[in-house]
PDB file of C-alpha atoms in Angstrom:
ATOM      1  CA  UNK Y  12    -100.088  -1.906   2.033  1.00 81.00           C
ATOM      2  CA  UNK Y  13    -101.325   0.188   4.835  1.00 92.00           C
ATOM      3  CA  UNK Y  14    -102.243   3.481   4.400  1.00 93.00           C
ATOM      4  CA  UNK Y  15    -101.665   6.275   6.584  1.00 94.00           C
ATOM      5  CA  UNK Y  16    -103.423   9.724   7.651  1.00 93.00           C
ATOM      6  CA  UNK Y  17    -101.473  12.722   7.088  1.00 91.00           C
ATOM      7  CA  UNK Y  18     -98.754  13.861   9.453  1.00 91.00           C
ATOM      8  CA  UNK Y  19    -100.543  16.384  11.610  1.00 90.00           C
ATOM      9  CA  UNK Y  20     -97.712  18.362  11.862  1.00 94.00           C
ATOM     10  CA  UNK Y  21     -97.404  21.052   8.317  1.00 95.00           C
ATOM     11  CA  UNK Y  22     -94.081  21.645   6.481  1.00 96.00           C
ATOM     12  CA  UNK Y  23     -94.471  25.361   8.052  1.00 96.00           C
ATOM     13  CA  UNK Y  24     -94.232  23.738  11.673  1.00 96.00           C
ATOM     14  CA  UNK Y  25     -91.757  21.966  10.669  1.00 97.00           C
ATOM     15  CA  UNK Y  26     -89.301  24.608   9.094  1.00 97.00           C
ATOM     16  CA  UNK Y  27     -89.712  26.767  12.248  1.00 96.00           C
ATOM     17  CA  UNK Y  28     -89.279  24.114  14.448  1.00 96.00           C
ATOM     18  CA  UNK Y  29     -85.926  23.406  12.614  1.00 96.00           C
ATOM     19  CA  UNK Y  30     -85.214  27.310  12.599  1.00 94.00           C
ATOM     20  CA  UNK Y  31     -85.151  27.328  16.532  1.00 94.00           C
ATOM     21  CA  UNK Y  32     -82.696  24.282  16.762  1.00 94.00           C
ATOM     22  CA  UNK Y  33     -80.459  25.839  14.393  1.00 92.00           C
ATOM     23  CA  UNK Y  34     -77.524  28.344  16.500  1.00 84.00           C
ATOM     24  CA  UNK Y  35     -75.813  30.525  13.133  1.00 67.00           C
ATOM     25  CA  UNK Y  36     -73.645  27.212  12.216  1.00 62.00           C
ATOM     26  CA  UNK Y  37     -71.929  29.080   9.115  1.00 64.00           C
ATOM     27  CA  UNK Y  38     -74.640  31.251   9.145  1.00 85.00           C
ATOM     28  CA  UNK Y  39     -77.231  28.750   8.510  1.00 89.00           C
ATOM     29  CA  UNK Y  40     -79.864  30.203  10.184  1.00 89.00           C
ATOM     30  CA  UNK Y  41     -80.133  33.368   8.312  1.00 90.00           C
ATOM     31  CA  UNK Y  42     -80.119  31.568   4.946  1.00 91.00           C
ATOM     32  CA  UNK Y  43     -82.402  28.609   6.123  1.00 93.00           C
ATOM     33  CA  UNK Y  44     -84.773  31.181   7.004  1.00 93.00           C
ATOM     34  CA  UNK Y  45     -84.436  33.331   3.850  1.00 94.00           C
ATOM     35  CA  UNK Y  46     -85.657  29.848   2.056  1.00 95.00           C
ATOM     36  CA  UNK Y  47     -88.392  29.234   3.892  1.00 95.00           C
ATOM     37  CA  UNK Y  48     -90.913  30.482   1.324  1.00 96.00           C
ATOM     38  CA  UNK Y  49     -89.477  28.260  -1.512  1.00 96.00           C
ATOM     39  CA  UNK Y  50     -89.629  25.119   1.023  1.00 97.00           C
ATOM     40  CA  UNK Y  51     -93.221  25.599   1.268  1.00 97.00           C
ATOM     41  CA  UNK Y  52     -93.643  25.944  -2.514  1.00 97.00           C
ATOM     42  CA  UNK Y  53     -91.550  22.736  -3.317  1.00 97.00           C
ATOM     43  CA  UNK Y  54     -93.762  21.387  -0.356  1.00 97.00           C
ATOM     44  CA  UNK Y  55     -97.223  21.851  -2.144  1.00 97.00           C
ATOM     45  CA  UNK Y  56     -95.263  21.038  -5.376  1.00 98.00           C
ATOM     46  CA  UNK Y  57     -94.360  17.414  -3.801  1.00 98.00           C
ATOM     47  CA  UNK Y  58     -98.367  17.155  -2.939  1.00 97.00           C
ATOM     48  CA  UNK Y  59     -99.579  17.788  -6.177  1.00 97.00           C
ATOM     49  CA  UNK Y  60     -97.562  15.082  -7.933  1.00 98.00           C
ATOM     50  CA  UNK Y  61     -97.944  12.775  -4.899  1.00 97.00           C
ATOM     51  CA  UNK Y  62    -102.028  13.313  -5.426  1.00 96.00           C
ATOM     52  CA  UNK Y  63    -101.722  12.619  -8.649  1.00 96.00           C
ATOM     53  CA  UNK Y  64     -99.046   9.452  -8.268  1.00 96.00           C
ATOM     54  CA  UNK Y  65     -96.785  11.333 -10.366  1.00 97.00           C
ATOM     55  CA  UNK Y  66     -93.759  11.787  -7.647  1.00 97.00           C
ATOM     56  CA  UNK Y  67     -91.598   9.846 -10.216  1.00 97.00           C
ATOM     57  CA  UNK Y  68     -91.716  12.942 -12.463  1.00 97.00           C
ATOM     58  CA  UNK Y  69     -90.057  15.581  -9.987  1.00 97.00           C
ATOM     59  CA  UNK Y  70     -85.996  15.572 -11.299  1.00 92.00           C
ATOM     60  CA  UNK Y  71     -83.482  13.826  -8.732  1.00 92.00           C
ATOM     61  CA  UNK Y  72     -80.721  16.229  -7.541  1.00 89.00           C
ATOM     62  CA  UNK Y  73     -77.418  15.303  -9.557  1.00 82.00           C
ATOM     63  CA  UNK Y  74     -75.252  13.166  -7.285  1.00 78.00           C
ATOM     64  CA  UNK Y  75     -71.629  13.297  -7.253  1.00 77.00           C
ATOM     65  CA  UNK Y  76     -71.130  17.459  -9.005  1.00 75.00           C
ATOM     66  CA  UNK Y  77     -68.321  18.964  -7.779  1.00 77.00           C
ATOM     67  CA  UNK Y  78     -68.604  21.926  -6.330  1.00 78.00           C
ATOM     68  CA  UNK Y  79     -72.002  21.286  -5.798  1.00 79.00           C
ATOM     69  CA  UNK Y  80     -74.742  23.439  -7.149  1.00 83.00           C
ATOM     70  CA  UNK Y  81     -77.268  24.577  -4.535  1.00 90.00           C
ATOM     71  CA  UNK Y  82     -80.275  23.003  -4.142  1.00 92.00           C
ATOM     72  CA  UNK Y  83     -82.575  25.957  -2.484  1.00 94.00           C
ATOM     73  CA  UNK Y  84     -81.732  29.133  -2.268  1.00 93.00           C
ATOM     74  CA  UNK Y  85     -77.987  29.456  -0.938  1.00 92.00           C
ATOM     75  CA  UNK Y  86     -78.736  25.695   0.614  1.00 94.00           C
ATOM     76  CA  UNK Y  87     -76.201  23.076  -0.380  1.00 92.00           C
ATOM     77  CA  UNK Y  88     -77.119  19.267  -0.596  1.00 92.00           C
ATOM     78  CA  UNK Y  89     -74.886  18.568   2.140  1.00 91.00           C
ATOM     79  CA  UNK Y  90     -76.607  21.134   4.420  1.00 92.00           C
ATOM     80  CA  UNK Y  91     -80.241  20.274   3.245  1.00 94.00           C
ATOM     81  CA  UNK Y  92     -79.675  16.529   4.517  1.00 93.00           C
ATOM     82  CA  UNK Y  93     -78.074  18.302   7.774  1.00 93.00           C
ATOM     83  CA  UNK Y  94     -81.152  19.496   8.400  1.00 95.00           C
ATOM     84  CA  UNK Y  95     -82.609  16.442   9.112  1.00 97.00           C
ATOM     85  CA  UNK Y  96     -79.634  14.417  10.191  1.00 96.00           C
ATOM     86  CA  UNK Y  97     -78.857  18.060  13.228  1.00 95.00           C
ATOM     87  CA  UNK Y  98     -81.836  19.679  13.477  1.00 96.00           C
ATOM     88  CA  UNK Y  99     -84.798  17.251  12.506  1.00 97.00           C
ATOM     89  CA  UNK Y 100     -83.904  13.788  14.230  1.00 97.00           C
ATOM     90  CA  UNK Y 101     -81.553  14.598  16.870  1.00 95.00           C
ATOM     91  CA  UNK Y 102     -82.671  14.169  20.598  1.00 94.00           C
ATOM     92  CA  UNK Y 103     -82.297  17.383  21.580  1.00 93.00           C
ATOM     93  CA  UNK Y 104     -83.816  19.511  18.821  1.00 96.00           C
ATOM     94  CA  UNK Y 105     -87.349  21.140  18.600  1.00 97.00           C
ATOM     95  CA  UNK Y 106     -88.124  19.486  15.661  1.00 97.00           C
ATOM     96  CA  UNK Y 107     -88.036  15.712  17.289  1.00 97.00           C
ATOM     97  CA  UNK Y 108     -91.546  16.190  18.353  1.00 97.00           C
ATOM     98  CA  UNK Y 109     -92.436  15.166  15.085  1.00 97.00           C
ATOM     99  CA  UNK Y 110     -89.695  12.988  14.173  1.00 97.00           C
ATOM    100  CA  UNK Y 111     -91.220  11.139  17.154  1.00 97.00           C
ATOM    101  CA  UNK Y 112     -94.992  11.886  16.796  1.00 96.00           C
ATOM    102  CA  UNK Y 113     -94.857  10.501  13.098  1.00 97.00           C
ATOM    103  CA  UNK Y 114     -93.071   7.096  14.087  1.00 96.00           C
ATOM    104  CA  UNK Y 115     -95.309   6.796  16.785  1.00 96.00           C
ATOM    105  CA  UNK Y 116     -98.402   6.908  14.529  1.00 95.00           C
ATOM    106  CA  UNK Y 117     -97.764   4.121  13.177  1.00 96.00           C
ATOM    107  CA  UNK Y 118     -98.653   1.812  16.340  1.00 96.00           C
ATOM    108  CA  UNK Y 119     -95.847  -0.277  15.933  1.00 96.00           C
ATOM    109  CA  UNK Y 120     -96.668  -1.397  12.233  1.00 96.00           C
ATOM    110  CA  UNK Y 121     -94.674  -0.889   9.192  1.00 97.00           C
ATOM    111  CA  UNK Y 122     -97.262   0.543   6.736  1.00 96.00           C
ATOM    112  CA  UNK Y 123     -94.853  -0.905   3.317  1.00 96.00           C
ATOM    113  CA  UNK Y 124     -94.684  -4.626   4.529  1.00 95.00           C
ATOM    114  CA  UNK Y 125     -98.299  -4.517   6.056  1.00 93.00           C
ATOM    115  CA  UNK Y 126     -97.039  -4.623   9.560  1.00 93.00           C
ATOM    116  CA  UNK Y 127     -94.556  -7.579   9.610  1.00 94.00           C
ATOM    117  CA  UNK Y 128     -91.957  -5.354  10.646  1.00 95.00           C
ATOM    118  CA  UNK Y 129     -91.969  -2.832  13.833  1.00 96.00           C
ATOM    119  CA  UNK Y 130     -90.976   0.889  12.353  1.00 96.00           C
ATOM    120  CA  UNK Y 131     -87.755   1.810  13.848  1.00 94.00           C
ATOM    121  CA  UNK Y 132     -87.104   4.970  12.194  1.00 94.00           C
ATOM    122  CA  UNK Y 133     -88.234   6.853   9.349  1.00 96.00           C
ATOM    123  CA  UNK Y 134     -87.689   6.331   5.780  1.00 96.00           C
ATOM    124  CA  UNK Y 135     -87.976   9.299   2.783  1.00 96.00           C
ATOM    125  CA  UNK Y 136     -90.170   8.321   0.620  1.00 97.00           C
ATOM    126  CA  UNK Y 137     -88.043  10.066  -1.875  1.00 97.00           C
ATOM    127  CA  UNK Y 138     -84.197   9.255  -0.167  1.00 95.00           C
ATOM    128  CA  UNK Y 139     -82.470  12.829   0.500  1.00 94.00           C
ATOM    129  CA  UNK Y 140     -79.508  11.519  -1.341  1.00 92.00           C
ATOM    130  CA  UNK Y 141     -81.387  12.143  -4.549  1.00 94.00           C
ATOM    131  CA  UNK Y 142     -84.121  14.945  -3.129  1.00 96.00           C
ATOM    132  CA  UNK Y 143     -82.825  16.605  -0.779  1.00 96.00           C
ATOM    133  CA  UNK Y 144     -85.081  19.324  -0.745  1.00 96.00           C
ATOM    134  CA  UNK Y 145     -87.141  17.172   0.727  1.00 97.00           C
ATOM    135  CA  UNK Y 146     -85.267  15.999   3.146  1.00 97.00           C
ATOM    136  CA  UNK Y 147     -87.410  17.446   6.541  1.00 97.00           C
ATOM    137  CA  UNK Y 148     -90.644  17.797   4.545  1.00 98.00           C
ATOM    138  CA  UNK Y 149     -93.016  15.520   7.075  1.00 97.00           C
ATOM    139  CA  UNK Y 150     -95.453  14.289   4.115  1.00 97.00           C
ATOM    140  CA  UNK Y 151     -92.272  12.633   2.401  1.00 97.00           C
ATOM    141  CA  UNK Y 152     -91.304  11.044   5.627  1.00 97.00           C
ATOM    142  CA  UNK Y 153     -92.815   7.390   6.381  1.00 97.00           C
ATOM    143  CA  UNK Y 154     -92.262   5.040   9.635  1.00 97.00           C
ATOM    144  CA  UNK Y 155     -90.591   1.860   8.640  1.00 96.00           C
ATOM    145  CA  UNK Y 156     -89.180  -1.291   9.839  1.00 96.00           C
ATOM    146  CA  UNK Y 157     -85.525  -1.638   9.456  1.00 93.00           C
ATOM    147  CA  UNK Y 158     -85.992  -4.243   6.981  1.00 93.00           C
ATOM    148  CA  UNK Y 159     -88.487  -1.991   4.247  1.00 94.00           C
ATOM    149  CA  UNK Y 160     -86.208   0.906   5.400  1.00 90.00           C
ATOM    150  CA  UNK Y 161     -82.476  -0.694   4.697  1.00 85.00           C
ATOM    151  CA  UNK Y 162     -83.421  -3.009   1.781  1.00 76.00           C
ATOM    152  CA  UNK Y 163     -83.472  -2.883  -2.071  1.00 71.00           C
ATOM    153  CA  UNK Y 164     -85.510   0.750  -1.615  1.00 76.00           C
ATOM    154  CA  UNK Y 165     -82.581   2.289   0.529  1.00 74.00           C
ATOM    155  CA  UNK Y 166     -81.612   5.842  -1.524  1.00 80.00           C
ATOM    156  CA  UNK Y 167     -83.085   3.772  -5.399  1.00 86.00           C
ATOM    157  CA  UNK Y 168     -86.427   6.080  -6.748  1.00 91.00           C
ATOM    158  CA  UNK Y 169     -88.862   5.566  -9.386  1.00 94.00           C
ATOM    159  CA  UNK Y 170     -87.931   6.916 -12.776  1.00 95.00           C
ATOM    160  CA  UNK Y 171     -91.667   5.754 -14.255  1.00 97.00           C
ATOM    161  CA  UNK Y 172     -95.331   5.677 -12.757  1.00 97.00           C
ATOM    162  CA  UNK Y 173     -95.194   2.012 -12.356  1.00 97.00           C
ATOM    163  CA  UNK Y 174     -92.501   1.946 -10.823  1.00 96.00           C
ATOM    164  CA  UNK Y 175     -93.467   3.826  -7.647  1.00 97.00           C
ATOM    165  CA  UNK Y 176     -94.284   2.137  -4.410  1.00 96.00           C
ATOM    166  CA  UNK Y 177     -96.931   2.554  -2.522  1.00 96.00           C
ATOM    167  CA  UNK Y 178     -96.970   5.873  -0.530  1.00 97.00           C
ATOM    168  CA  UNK Y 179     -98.833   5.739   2.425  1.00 97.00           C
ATOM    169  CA  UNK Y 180    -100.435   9.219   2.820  1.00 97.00           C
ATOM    170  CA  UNK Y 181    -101.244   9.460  -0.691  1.00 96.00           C
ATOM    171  CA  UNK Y 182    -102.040   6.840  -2.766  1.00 94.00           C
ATOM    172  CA  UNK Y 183    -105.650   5.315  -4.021  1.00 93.00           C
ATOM    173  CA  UNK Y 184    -107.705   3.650  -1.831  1.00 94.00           C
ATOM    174  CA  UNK Y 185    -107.785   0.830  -4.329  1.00 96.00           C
ATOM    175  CA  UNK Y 186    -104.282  -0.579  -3.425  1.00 96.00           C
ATOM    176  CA  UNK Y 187    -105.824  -1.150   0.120  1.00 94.00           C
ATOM    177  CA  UNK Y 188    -109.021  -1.972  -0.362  1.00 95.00           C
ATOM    178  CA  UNK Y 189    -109.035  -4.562  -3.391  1.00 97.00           C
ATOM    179  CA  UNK Y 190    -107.465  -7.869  -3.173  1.00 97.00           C
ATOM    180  CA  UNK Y 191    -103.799  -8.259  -5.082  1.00 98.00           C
ATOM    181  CA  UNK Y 192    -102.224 -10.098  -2.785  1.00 98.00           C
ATOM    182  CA  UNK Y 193    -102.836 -13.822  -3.058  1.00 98.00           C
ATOM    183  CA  UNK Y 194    -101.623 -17.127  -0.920  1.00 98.00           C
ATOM    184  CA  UNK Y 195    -101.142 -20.461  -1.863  1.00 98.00           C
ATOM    185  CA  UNK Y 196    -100.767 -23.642   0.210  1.00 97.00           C
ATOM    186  CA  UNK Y 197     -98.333 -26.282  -0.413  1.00 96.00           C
ATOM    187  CA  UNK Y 198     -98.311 -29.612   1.129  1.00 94.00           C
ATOM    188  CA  UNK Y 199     -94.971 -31.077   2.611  1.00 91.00           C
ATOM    189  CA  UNK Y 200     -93.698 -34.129   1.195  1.00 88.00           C
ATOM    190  CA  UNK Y 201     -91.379 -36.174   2.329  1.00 85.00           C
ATOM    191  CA  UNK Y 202     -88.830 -34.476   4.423  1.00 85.00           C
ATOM    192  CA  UNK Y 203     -89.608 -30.811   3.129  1.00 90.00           C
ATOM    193  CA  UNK Y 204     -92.906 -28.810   5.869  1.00 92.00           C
ATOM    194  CA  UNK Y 205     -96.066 -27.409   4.334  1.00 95.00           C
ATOM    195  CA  UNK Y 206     -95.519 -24.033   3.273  1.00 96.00           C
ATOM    196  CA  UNK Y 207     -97.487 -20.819   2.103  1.00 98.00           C
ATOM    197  CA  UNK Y 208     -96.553 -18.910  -1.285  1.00 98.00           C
ATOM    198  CA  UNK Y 209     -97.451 -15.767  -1.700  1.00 98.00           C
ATOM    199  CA  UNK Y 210     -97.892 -14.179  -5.666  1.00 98.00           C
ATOM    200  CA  UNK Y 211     -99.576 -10.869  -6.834  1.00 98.00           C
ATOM    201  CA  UNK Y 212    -102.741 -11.421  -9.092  1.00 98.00           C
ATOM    202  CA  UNK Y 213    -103.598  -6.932  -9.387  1.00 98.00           C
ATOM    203  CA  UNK Y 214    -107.471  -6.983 -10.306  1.00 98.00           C
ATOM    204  CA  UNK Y 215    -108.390  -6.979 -14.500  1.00 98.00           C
ATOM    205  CA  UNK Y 216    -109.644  -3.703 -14.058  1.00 98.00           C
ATOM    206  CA  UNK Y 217    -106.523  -1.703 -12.568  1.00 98.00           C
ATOM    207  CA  UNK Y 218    -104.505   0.318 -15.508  1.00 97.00           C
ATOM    208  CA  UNK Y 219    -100.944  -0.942 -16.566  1.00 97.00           C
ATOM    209  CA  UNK Y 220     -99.818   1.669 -14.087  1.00 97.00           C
ATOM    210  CA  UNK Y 221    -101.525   0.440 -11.018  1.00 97.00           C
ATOM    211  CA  UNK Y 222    -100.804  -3.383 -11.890  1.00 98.00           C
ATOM    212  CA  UNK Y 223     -97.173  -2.460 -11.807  1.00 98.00           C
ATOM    213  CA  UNK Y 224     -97.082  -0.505  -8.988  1.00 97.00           C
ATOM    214  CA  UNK Y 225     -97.898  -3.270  -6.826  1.00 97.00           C
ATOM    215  CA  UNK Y 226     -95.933  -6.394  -8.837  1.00 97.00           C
ATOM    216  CA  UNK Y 227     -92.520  -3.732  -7.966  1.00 96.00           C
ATOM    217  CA  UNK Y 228     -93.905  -2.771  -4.114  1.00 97.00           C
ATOM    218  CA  UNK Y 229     -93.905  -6.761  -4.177  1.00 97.00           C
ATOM    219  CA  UNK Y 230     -90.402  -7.203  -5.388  1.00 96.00           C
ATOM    220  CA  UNK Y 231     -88.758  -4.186  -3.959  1.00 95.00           C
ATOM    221  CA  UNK Y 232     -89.617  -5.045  -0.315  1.00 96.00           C
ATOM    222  CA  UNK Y 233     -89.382  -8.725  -0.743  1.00 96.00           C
ATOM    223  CA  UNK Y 234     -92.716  -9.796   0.469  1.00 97.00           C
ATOM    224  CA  UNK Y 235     -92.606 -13.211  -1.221  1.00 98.00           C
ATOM    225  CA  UNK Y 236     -90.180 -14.740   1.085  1.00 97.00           C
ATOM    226  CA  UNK Y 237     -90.677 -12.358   4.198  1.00 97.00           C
ATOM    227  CA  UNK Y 238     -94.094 -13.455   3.956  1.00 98.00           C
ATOM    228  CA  UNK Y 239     -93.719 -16.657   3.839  1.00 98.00           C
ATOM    229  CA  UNK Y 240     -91.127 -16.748   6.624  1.00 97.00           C
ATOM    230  CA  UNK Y 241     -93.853 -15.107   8.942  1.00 97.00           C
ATOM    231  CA  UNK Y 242     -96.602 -17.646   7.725  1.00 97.00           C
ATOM    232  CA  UNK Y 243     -94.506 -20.301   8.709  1.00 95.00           C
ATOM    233  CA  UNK Y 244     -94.601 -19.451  12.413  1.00 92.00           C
ATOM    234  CA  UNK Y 245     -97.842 -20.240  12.648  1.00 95.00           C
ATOM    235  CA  UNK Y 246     -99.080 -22.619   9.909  1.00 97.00           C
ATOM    236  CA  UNK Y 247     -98.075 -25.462  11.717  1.00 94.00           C
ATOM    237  CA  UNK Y 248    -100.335 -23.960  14.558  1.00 96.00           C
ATOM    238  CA  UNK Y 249    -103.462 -23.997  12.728  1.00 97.00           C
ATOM    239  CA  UNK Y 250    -103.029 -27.229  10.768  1.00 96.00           C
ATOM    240  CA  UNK Y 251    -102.692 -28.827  14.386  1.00 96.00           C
ATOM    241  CA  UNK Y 252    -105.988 -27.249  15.493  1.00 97.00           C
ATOM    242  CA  UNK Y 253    -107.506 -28.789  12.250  1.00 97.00           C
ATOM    243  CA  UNK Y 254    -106.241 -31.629  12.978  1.00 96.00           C
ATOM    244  CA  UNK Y 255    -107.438 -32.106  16.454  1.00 97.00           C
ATOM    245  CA  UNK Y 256    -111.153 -30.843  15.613  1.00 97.00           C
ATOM    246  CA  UNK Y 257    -111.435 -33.049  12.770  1.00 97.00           C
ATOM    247  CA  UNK Y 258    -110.671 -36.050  14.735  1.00 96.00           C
ATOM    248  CA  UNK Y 259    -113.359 -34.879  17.083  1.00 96.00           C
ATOM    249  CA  UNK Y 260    -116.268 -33.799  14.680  1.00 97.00           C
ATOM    250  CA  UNK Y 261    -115.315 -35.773  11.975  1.00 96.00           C
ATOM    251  CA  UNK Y 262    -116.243 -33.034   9.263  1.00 97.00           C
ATOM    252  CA  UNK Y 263    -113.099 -31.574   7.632  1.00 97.00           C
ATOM    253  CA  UNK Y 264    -114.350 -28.339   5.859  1.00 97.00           C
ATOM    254  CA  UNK Y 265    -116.417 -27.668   8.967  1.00 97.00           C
ATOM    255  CA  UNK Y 266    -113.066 -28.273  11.024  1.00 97.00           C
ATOM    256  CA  UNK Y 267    -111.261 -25.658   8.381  1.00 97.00           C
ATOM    257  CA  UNK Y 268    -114.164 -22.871   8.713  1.00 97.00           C
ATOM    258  CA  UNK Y 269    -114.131 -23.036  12.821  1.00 98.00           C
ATOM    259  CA  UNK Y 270    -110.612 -22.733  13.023  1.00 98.00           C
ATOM    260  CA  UNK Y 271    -109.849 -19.971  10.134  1.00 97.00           C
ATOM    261  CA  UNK Y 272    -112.976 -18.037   9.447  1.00 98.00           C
ATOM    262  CA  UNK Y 273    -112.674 -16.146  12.861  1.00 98.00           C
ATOM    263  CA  UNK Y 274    -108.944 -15.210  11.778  1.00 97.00           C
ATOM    264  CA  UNK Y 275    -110.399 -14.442   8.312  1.00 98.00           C
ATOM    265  CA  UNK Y 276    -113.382 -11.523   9.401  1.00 97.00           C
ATOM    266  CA  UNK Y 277    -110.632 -10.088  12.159  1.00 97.00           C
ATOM    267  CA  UNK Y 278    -108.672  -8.705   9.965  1.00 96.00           C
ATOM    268  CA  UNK Y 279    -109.413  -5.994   8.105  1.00 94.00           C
ATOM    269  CA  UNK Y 280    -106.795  -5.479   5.733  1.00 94.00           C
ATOM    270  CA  UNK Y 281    -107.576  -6.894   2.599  1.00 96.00           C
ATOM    271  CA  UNK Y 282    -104.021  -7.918   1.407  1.00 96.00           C
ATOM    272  CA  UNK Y 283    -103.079  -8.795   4.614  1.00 96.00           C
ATOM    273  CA  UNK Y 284    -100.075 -12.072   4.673  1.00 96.00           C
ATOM    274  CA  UNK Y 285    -102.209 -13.866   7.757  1.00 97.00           C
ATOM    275  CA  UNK Y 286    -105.557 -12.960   5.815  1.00 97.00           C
ATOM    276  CA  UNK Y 287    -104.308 -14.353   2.256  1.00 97.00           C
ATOM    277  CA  UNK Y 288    -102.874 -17.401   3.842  1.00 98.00           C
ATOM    278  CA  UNK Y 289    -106.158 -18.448   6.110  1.00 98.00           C
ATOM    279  CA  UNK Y 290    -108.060 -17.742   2.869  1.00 98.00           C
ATOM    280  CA  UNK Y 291    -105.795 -20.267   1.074  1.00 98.00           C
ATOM    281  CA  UNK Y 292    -106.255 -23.111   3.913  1.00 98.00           C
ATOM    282  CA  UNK Y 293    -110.056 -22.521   3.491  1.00 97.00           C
ATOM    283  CA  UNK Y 294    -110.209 -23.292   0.196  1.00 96.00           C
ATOM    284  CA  UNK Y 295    -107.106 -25.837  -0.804  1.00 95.00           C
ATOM    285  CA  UNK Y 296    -106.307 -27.573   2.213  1.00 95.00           C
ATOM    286  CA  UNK Y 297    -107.379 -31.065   1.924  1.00 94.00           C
ATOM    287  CA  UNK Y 298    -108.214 -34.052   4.529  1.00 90.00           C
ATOM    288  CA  UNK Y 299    -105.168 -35.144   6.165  1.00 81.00           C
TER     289      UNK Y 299
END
């Protein structure tokens, strides 16, 4: 929905950053350090598939093997997520420079619901629980609002291309820059208010891939109704200021373009909820 530049901060800053928090707990400095060299391989492995939108392909640690195998080098599961959970996020660590330099980049907008949401923390793209490998790697580490972060994504992963959503450091340009994302408005009758609907229309040209990708970005993060629940804060807003012009001018499409064409060439984001729903009052809204 919103795509992001990379983290300027490298998985090599990173590891040593996490290296100089880390005080020979169980002698897990010595042996976080003696895998530093496969980190950074399994780090430019996870950017070659995540170029390529094949992330879905990389194998998902077994979850509940007992003892549990390691997952690099003498690293344990349990000690990879530690990492990011002691070392990576905690207040007092080195390595929170970037846990807080990422979430700030994100100027208070949640790339995977197109800002609705204020990032509170950050998500793994691919949840530790399942890659944990990955688990302090900053390119597989996204700012999110509590709601994109906690919901039906949580520690779930894509086991198919289509199934993947939208990563923002990596993926196409076309997910951002051609219009999916489609509003619709509906009158109120009776008792029921007017509301906006929201529905996914992926352009005829995209692959089956691609069309997927953003029907399941769509479901997983439940855009249909969150949208809609933010539309509604200010429909009623702009359907007043229709109004009100209309009953001074006495031209009703001319009282629609003043009001929502401004709103309309502001914002840049294509598939945008505010953008998709002003676009919908432009063209279906009728004369009260």
């Amino acid at each position: 929905m919103l795509k992001f530049v990379t983290p300027q901060y490298t998985n090599a800053n990173v590891l040593s950053l996490c290296e100089q928090g880390i005080h020979n707990t169980n002698h897990l400095h010595g042996r976080f350090h003696a895998c530093h060299e496969r980190l950074l391989e399994l780090g430019e492995e996870y950017i070659s598939c995540a170029e390529q939108e094949d992330l879905y392909t990389l194998n998902a640690f077994p979850v509940g093997v007992i003892p549990e195998p390691p997952v690099v080098g003498t690293l344990t599961k349990n000690e990879c997520e530690k990492l990011y959970t002691h070392y990576f996020a905690k207040n007092n660590k080195p390595a929170r420079i970037v846990y807080d330099t990422l979430l700030a980049a994100a100027a208070g907008k949640c790339p995977y619901c197109c800002g609705i949401g204020n990032p509170s923390n950050l998500d793994h793209y691919l949840p530790k629980t399942h890659y944990p490998q990955f688990s302090i790697l900053p390119l597989n580490l996204v700012p999110a609002c509590r709601d994109c972060n906690m919901g039906s994504k949580a520690n779930s992963y894509a086991m198919t291309r289509g199934a993947q959503v939208f990563h923002p450091y990596f993926d196409d340009d076309c997910y951002t820059t051609e219009q999916w994302l489609f509003a619709q408005y509906i009158a109120g009758k009776d008792s029921n208010p007017s509301v906006i609907d929201y529905n996914v229309i992926p352009p005829a040209h995209w692959n089956r891939d691609q069309k997927q990708r953003v029907e399941m970005h769509f479901k997983t993060f439940n855009l249909r109704l969150r949208f809609s629940r933010v539309a509604s804060s200010c429909l009623n807003d702009y359907l007043s200021q229709i109004k009100r012009l209309y009953s001074h001018i006495g031209d009703f499409e001319e009282s629609k373009r003043i009001i929502v064409q401004p709103i309309i060439d502001k914002i840049p984001e294509v598939n945008h909820w505010k953008k998709s729903m002003c676009i919908a009052l432009l063209t279906e809204l009728m004369p009260f």
